[in-house]
Coordinates of C-alpha atoms in Angstrom, one line a residue:
X96 CA 206.9 46.7 -158.0
X97 CA 210.3 45.9 -159.4
X98 CA 212.7 48.8 -159.8
X99 CA 214.4 49.0 -163.1
X100 CA 217.2 51.5 -162.1
X101 CA 220.4 50.9 -160.2
X102 CA 222.5 47.8 -159.8
X103 CA 219.9 46.0 -157.6
X104 CA 217.1 46.7 -160.2
X105 CA 219.3 45.2 -162.9
X106 CA 220.2 42.2 -160.8
X107 CA 216.5 41.7 -160.0
X108 CA 215.5 41.7 -163.7
X109 CA 218.4 39.3 -164.5
X110 CA 217.2 36.9 -161.8
X111 CA 213.8 36.8 -163.3
X112 CA 215.1 36.0 -166.9
X113 CA 216.5 32.6 -166.4
X114 CA 218.1 30.6 -169.2
X115 CA 218.4 26.9 -169.1
X116 CA 222.0 26.0 -169.8
X117 CA 221.2 22.4 -170.5
X118 CA 219.9 23.3 -174.0
X119 CA 222.7 22.4 -176.5
X120 CA 221.2 23.6 -179.7
X121 CA 222.5 27.1 -179.3
X122 CA 219.0 28.4 -178.7
X123 CA 218.3 29.6 -175.1
X124 CA 215.0 28.8 -173.5
X125 CA 214.1 31.8 -171.4
X126 CA 211.5 31.7 -168.6
X127 CA 210.1 34.5 -166.6
X128 CA 210.5 32.6 -163.2
X129 CA 212.4 29.8 -161.5
X130 CA 209.4 27.8 -160.5
X131 CA 206.1 27.0 -162.1
X132 CA 203.3 28.2 -159.9
X133 CA 200.3 27.2 -162.0
X134 CA 198.8 24.0 -163.4
X135 CA 200.2 22.9 -166.8
X136 CA 198.0 21.2 -169.3
X137 CA 199.6 18.6 -171.5
X138 CA 197.9 17.3 -174.7
X139 CA 198.8 14.5 -177.2
X140 CA 197.4 12.7 -180.1
X141 CA 194.7 9.9 -179.7
X142 CA 197.0 6.9 -180.4
X143 CA 198.3 4.8 -177.6
X144 CA 202.0 5.7 -178.1
X145 CA 201.2 9.4 -178.1
X146 CA 199.2 9.0 -174.9
X147 CA 202.1 7.0 -173.3
X148 CA 204.4 9.8 -174.1
X149 CA 202.0 12.4 -172.6
X150 CA 201.7 10.4 -169.4
X151 CA 205.4 10.1 -169.1
X152 CA 206.0 13.8 -169.5
X153 CA 203.1 14.5 -167.0
X154 CA 204.6 12.1 -164.4
X155 CA 208.0 13.6 -164.9
X156 CA 206.7 17.1 -164.2
X157 CA 204.7 15.8 -161.2
X158 CA 207.8 14.2 -159.8
X159 CA 209.5 17.6 -160.0
X160 CA 206.6 19.0 -157.8
X161 CA 204.8 20.6 -160.8
X162 CA 201.0 20.4 -161.0
X163 CA 200.2 19.0 -164.4
X164 CA 197.4 17.2 -166.0
X165 CA 196.8 15.4 -169.3
X166 CA 194.0 16.9 -171.4
X167 CA 191.7 14.9 -173.6
X168 CA 193.4 13.6 -176.7
X169 CA 193.4 15.9 -179.7
X170 CA 193.6 15.4 -183.5
X171 CA 196.0 18.4 -183.7
X172 CA 197.8 18.7 -180.3
X173 CA 200.2 21.4 -181.7
X174 CA 197.2 23.7 -182.6
X175 CA 195.8 23.2 -179.0
X176 CA 199.2 24.6 -177.7
X177 CA 199.2 27.5 -180.1
X178 CA 195.6 28.4 -179.4
X179 CA 196.2 28.5 -175.7
X180 CA 194.2 25.6 -174.7
X181 CA 197.3 23.6 -173.6
X182 CA 200.7 24.4 -172.4
X183 CA 202.7 21.4 -173.7
X184 CA 202.9 18.7 -176.4
X185 CA 205.5 16.4 -177.8
X186 CA 205.3 16.3 -181.6
X187 CA 207.4 15.5 -184.6
X188 CA 210.0 18.0 -185.5
X189 CA 208.7 18.3 -189.1
X190 CA 205.2 18.9 -188.0
X191 CA 206.5 21.7 -185.6
X192 CA 208.4 23.3 -188.3
X193 CA 205.4 23.7 -190.5
X194 CA 203.0 24.8 -187.7
X195 CA 205.4 27.2 -186.0
X196 CA 206.7 28.6 -189.3
X197 CA 203.3 30.0 -190.0
X198 CA 203.3 32.2 -186.9
X199 CA 203.7 35.9 -187.6
X200 CA 207.3 37.0 -187.3
X201 CA 208.6 33.5 -186.9
X202 CA 211.2 33.7 -189.7
X203 CA 214.4 35.7 -189.3
X204 CA 216.2 37.1 -192.4
X205 CA 218.1 33.8 -192.9
X206 CA 215.4 31.3 -192.0
X207 CA 213.2 29.4 -194.4
X208 CA 210.0 27.5 -193.9
X209 CA 209.5 24.0 -194.6
X210 CA 206.3 22.3 -195.8
X211 CA 205.6 18.8 -194.6
X212 CA 203.3 15.8 -195.3
X213 CA 201.0 13.7 -193.3
X214 CA 202.7 11.0 -191.5
X215 CA 202.3 7.4 -192.7
X216 CA 199.7 6.5 -190.0
X217 CA 197.6 9.6 -190.5
X218 CA 198.0 10.5 -186.8
X219 CA 198.6 14.2 -187.4
X220 CA 196.2 15.1 -190.1
X221 CA 195.8 18.9 -190.5
X222 CA 198.6 19.9 -188.2
X223 CA 201.2 18.5 -190.6
X224 CA 199.8 20.6 -193.6
X225 CA 199.2 17.5 -195.8
X226 CA 199.5 18.5 -199.5
X227 CA 200.4 22.2 -198.7
X228 CA 203.6 24.0 -197.8
X229 CA 204.5 27.2 -196.1
X230 CA 206.2 30.2 -197.5
X231 CA 209.4 32.0 -196.3
X232 CA 209.3 35.5 -195.2
X233 CA 210.3 36.6 -198.7
X234 CA 207.4 34.7 -200.3
X235 CA 209.6 32.0 -201.9
X236 CA 208.2 28.5 -202.3
X237 CA 208.5 26.2 -199.4
X238 CA 211.1 23.5 -199.2
X239 CA 209.7 20.0 -199.7
X240 CA 209.9 18.0 -196.4
X241 CA 212.0 15.3 -198.0
X242 CA 214.6 17.8 -198.9
X243 CA 215.5 18.4 -195.2
X244 CA 217.0 15.7 -193.1
X245 CA 216.5 15.4 -189.4
X246 CA 219.4 17.7 -188.4
X247 CA 218.4 20.4 -190.9
X248 CA 214.8 20.3 -189.7
X249 CA 216.0 20.8 -186.1
X250 CA 218.2 23.7 -187.1
X251 CA 215.5 25.4 -188.9
X252 CA 213.1 24.7 -186.1
X253 CA 215.5 26.3 -183.5
X254 CA 216.2 29.3 -185.7
X255 CA 212.5 30.4 -185.6
X256 CA 211.8 33.5 -183.6
X257 CA 208.9 32.5 -181.3
X258 CA 207.1 34.8 -178.9
X259 CA 205.2 33.1 -176.1
X260 CA 206.4 29.6 -177.1
X261 CA 209.6 27.6 -176.9
X262 CA 210.9 24.5 -178.7
X263 CA 212.9 22.4 -176.3
X264 CA 215.6 19.7 -177.1
X265 CA 214.5 16.9 -179.4
X266 CA 214.7 13.4 -178.1
X267 CA 217.0 10.8 -179.8
X268 CA 213.8 9.1 -180.8
X269 CA 211.6 9.5 -184.0
X270 CA 208.3 8.6 -185.4
X271 CA 209.2 9.5 -189.0
X272 CA 207.2 7.6 -191.7
X273 CA 208.7 4.7 -193.6
X274 CA 207.9 1.8 -196.0
X275 CA 208.2 -1.8 -194.9
X276 CA 207.8 -5.1 -196.6
X277 CA 208.3 -8.8 -195.5
X278 CA 211.7 -10.5 -195.8
X279 CA 210.1 -12.9 -198.3
X280 CA 208.9 -10.0 -200.6
X281 CA 212.2 -8.2 -200.3
X282 CA 214.2 -11.3 -201.3
X283 CA 211.8 -12.4 -204.0
X284 CA 211.7 -9.0 -205.7
X285 CA 215.4 -8.2 -204.8
X286 CA 214.0 -5.0 -203.3
X287 CA 215.9 -3.3 -200.4
X288 CA 216.0 0.3 -201.6
X289 CA 213.5 2.8 -202.9
X290 CA 215.7 3.4 -205.9
X291 CA 214.7 -0.1 -207.0
X292 CA 210.9 0.5 -206.7
X293 CA 210.1 2.1 -210.1
X294 CA 210.1 -1.0 -212.4
X295 CA 208.4 -3.1 -209.6
X296 CA 205.6 -0.7 -208.6
X297 CA 203.2 -1.8 -211.3
X298 CA 203.1 -5.3 -209.6
X299 CA 202.9 -4.1 -206.1
X300 CA 200.0 -3.1 -203.8
X301 CA 200.7 -0.4 -201.2
X302 CA 198.8 0.0 -197.9
X303 CA 198.6 3.6 -196.8
X304 CA 196.5 5.4 -194.2
X305 CA 193.5 7.2 -195.6
X306 CA 194.6 10.6 -194.4
X307 CA 198.1 10.2 -196.0
X308 CA 197.0 8.3 -199.1
X309 CA 196.8 11.2 -201.6
X310 CA 200.0 13.0 -200.5
X311 CA 202.1 9.8 -200.3
X312 CA 200.8 8.5 -203.6
X313 CA 201.8 11.9 -205.2
X314 CA 205.3 11.7 -203.5
X315 CA 205.9 8.2 -204.8
X316 CA 205.1 9.2 -208.3
X317 CA 207.1 12.5 -208.2
X318 CA 210.2 11.4 -206.4
X319 CA 210.4 7.7 -207.3
X320 CA 208.5 7.3 -210.6
X321 CA 206.5 4.7 -208.7
X322 CA 203.0 4.0 -209.9
X323 CA 201.7 1.0 -207.8
X324 CA 199.2 -1.5 -209.1
X325 CA 196.9 -0.5 -206.3
X326 CA 196.9 1.7 -203.2
X327 CA 194.8 0.1 -200.5
X328 CA 193.4 2.6 -198.0
X329 CA 194.1 1.6 -194.4
X330 CA 192.5 2.9 -191.2
X331 CA 194.7 4.7 -188.7
X332 CA 194.6 1.6 -186.5
X333 CA 195.7 -0.7 -189.3
X334 CA 198.5 1.6 -190.3
X335 CA 199.8 1.7 -186.7
X336 CA 200.2 -2.1 -186.8
X337 CA 201.7 -4.3 -189.5
X338 CA 198.9 -7.0 -190.2
X339 CA 198.3 -5.7 -193.7
X340 CA 201.8 -6.4 -194.8
X341 CA 202.5 -9.6 -192.9
X342 CA 199.1 -11.1 -194.0
X343 CA 200.1 -10.2 -197.7
X344 CA 197.0 -8.0 -198.0
X345 CA 199.5 -5.5 -199.4
X346 CA 203.1 -6.0 -200.4
X347 CA 204.4 -2.6 -199.0
X348 CA 203.0 -0.8 -196.1
X349 CA 203.5 2.8 -195.0
X350 CA 204.0 3.1 -191.2
X351 CA 206.3 4.9 -188.8
X352 CA 209.7 3.9 -187.4
X353 CA 208.7 3.4 -183.8
X354 CA 206.3 0.6 -184.8
X355 CA 207.5 -2.3 -182.7
X356 CA 205.8 -4.7 -185.2
X357 CA 208.6 -3.9 -187.7
X358 CA 211.2 -5.4 -185.4
X359 CA 209.0 -8.1 -184.0
X360 CA 208.1 -9.4 -187.4
X361 CA 211.6 -9.0 -188.9
X362 CA 210.2 -6.7 -191.6
X363 CA 212.5 -4.9 -194.1
X364 CA 212.6 -1.1 -193.9
X365 CA 213.1 0.2 -197.4
X366 CA 216.3 2.3 -197.5
X367 CA 215.8 5.7 -198.9
X368 CA 212.1 5.9 -197.8
X369 CA 213.0 9.0 -195.6
X370 CA 212.9 11.2 -198.7
X371 CA 209.1 10.7 -198.8
X372 CA 208.5 11.8 -195.3
X373 CA 209.1 14.9 -193.1
X374 CA 211.5 14.1 -190.1
X375 CA 209.5 13.4 -186.9
X376 CA 212.1 13.6 -184.1
X377 CA 210.2 13.8 -180.8
X378 CA 210.3 17.5 -179.9
X379 CA 208.6 19.2 -176.9
X380 CA 206.7 22.5 -177.5
X381 CA 205.8 24.6 -174.5
X382 CA 204.2 27.9 -173.7
X383 CA 206.4 30.3 -171.8
X384 CA 203.9 32.3 -169.9
X385 CA 204.0 31.3 -166.2
X386 CA 206.2 28.3 -167.0
X387 CA 209.4 28.0 -164.8
X388 CA 212.8 26.7 -165.3
X389 CA 211.9 23.7 -163.1
X390 CA 209.4 22.5 -165.8
X391 CA 211.8 23.0 -168.7
X392 CA 214.5 21.0 -166.7
X393 CA 212.1 18.1 -166.0
X394 CA 211.0 18.0 -169.7
X395 CA 214.5 18.1 -171.0
X396 CA 215.6 15.4 -168.6
X397 CA 213.0 13.0 -170.0
X398 CA 213.7 13.9 -173.6
X399 CA 217.4 13.3 -173.0
X400 CA 216.7 9.9 -171.7
X401 CA 214.3 8.8 -174.4
X402 CA 216.0 6.8 -177.2
X403 CA 214.6 5.1 -180.2
X404 CA 214.7 1.7 -178.4
X405 CA 212.7 3.2 -175.5
X406 CA 210.1 4.5 -178.0
X407 CA 209.8 1.1 -179.6
X408 CA 209.5 -0.5 -176.1
X409 CA 206.7 2.0 -175.2
X410 CA 204.9 1.1 -178.5
X411 CA 205.3 -2.5 -177.8
X412 CA 203.9 -2.1 -174.3
X413 CA 200.7 -0.3 -175.5
X414 CA 199.9 -2.4 -178.5
X415 CA 199.0 -6.0 -179.2
X416 CA 197.0 -8.5 -177.2
X417 CA 198.4 -7.9 -173.8
X418 CA 198.7 -4.1 -174.2
X419 CA 199.0 -2.0 -171.0
X420 CA 197.1 1.2 -170.5
X421 CA 199.3 4.1 -171.7
X422 CA 199.5 5.5 -168.1
X423 CA 200.8 2.2 -166.7
X424 CA 203.2 1.7 -169.5
X425 CA 204.7 5.3 -169.0
X426 CA 204.9 4.6 -165.2
X427 CA 206.8 1.3 -165.8
X428 CA 209.1 2.9 -168.2
X429 CA 210.0 5.9 -166.0
X430 CA 210.7 3.5 -163.1
X431 CA 212.8 1.2 -165.2
X432 CA 214.9 4.3 -166.4
X433 CA 215.1 5.6 -162.8
X434 CA 213.7 8.9 -163.9
X435 CA 211.3 9.5 -161.1
X436 CA 211.8 9.3 -157.4
X437 CA 208.4 8.8 -155.9
X438 CA 205.1 7.0 -156.4
X439 CA 202.0 8.9 -157.5

């Protein structure tokens, strides 16, 4: 039993409540112990890029001597963590703000909740609250996702009062939704910015993942007065690639910024498209019960190293004709970045 009186008792309590100084958001991540002594369960979405990220974080924990395993893919990884079926996921910052903002007591007196829409590929479905927002503690209407930029979303996320969970530092990498078109279409229609869309939309066909179609179509109409000639429903797999737009099946396609096909096919990303999508900076969510400072340190080390170009490269490695298995791609990337010391 720990004594709670006297100088030694106070020192003992202080030694157990360890805060990770590496967090730079101003939010301390407090753990009840220095070392993680139980198995941690990690969960990610079903797409190959999410799985590669899961393997990378799992391998990073293993390299730090922490027993960790990757659970079966989940449609809503954040809910798996909140429900206690997993200990870790890496998700988009906007998605996390919506999900965590619904937890009882999450909002302080100056915090506000943010609604968010499905991402362009439909990877997150229910967890992003497509078509519905959250409310602040005072019951005021939620802020639309497009009204918060990436920095604002992170600030609101770290301002949440969470019991039993912690949001760690976001990576400098994002999977935010965007709109892309070919260079030929862009030049022919003199289209580079969403502000130029409205008069052109009646002649354009858009390709959007089925799970995001209704929400994004509504956003196009409300924010840009854009009413496309047609909206072609894409499967999640189609939306994660760029074949629909490069084959001219559609003139504009909704996808996400880490899609290596954008760069590899010299596609044009419409400026201003971010106003249609919730920010999706890669942000770890962990449980704090039984999780030590060692795990937090290992996770933050990977997140600090993960840049947008790294995420693009991971996406490139796990997609296409010569795609690697996500676990192999993650291991190769970790080795190239010199983030791990041993072979597993």
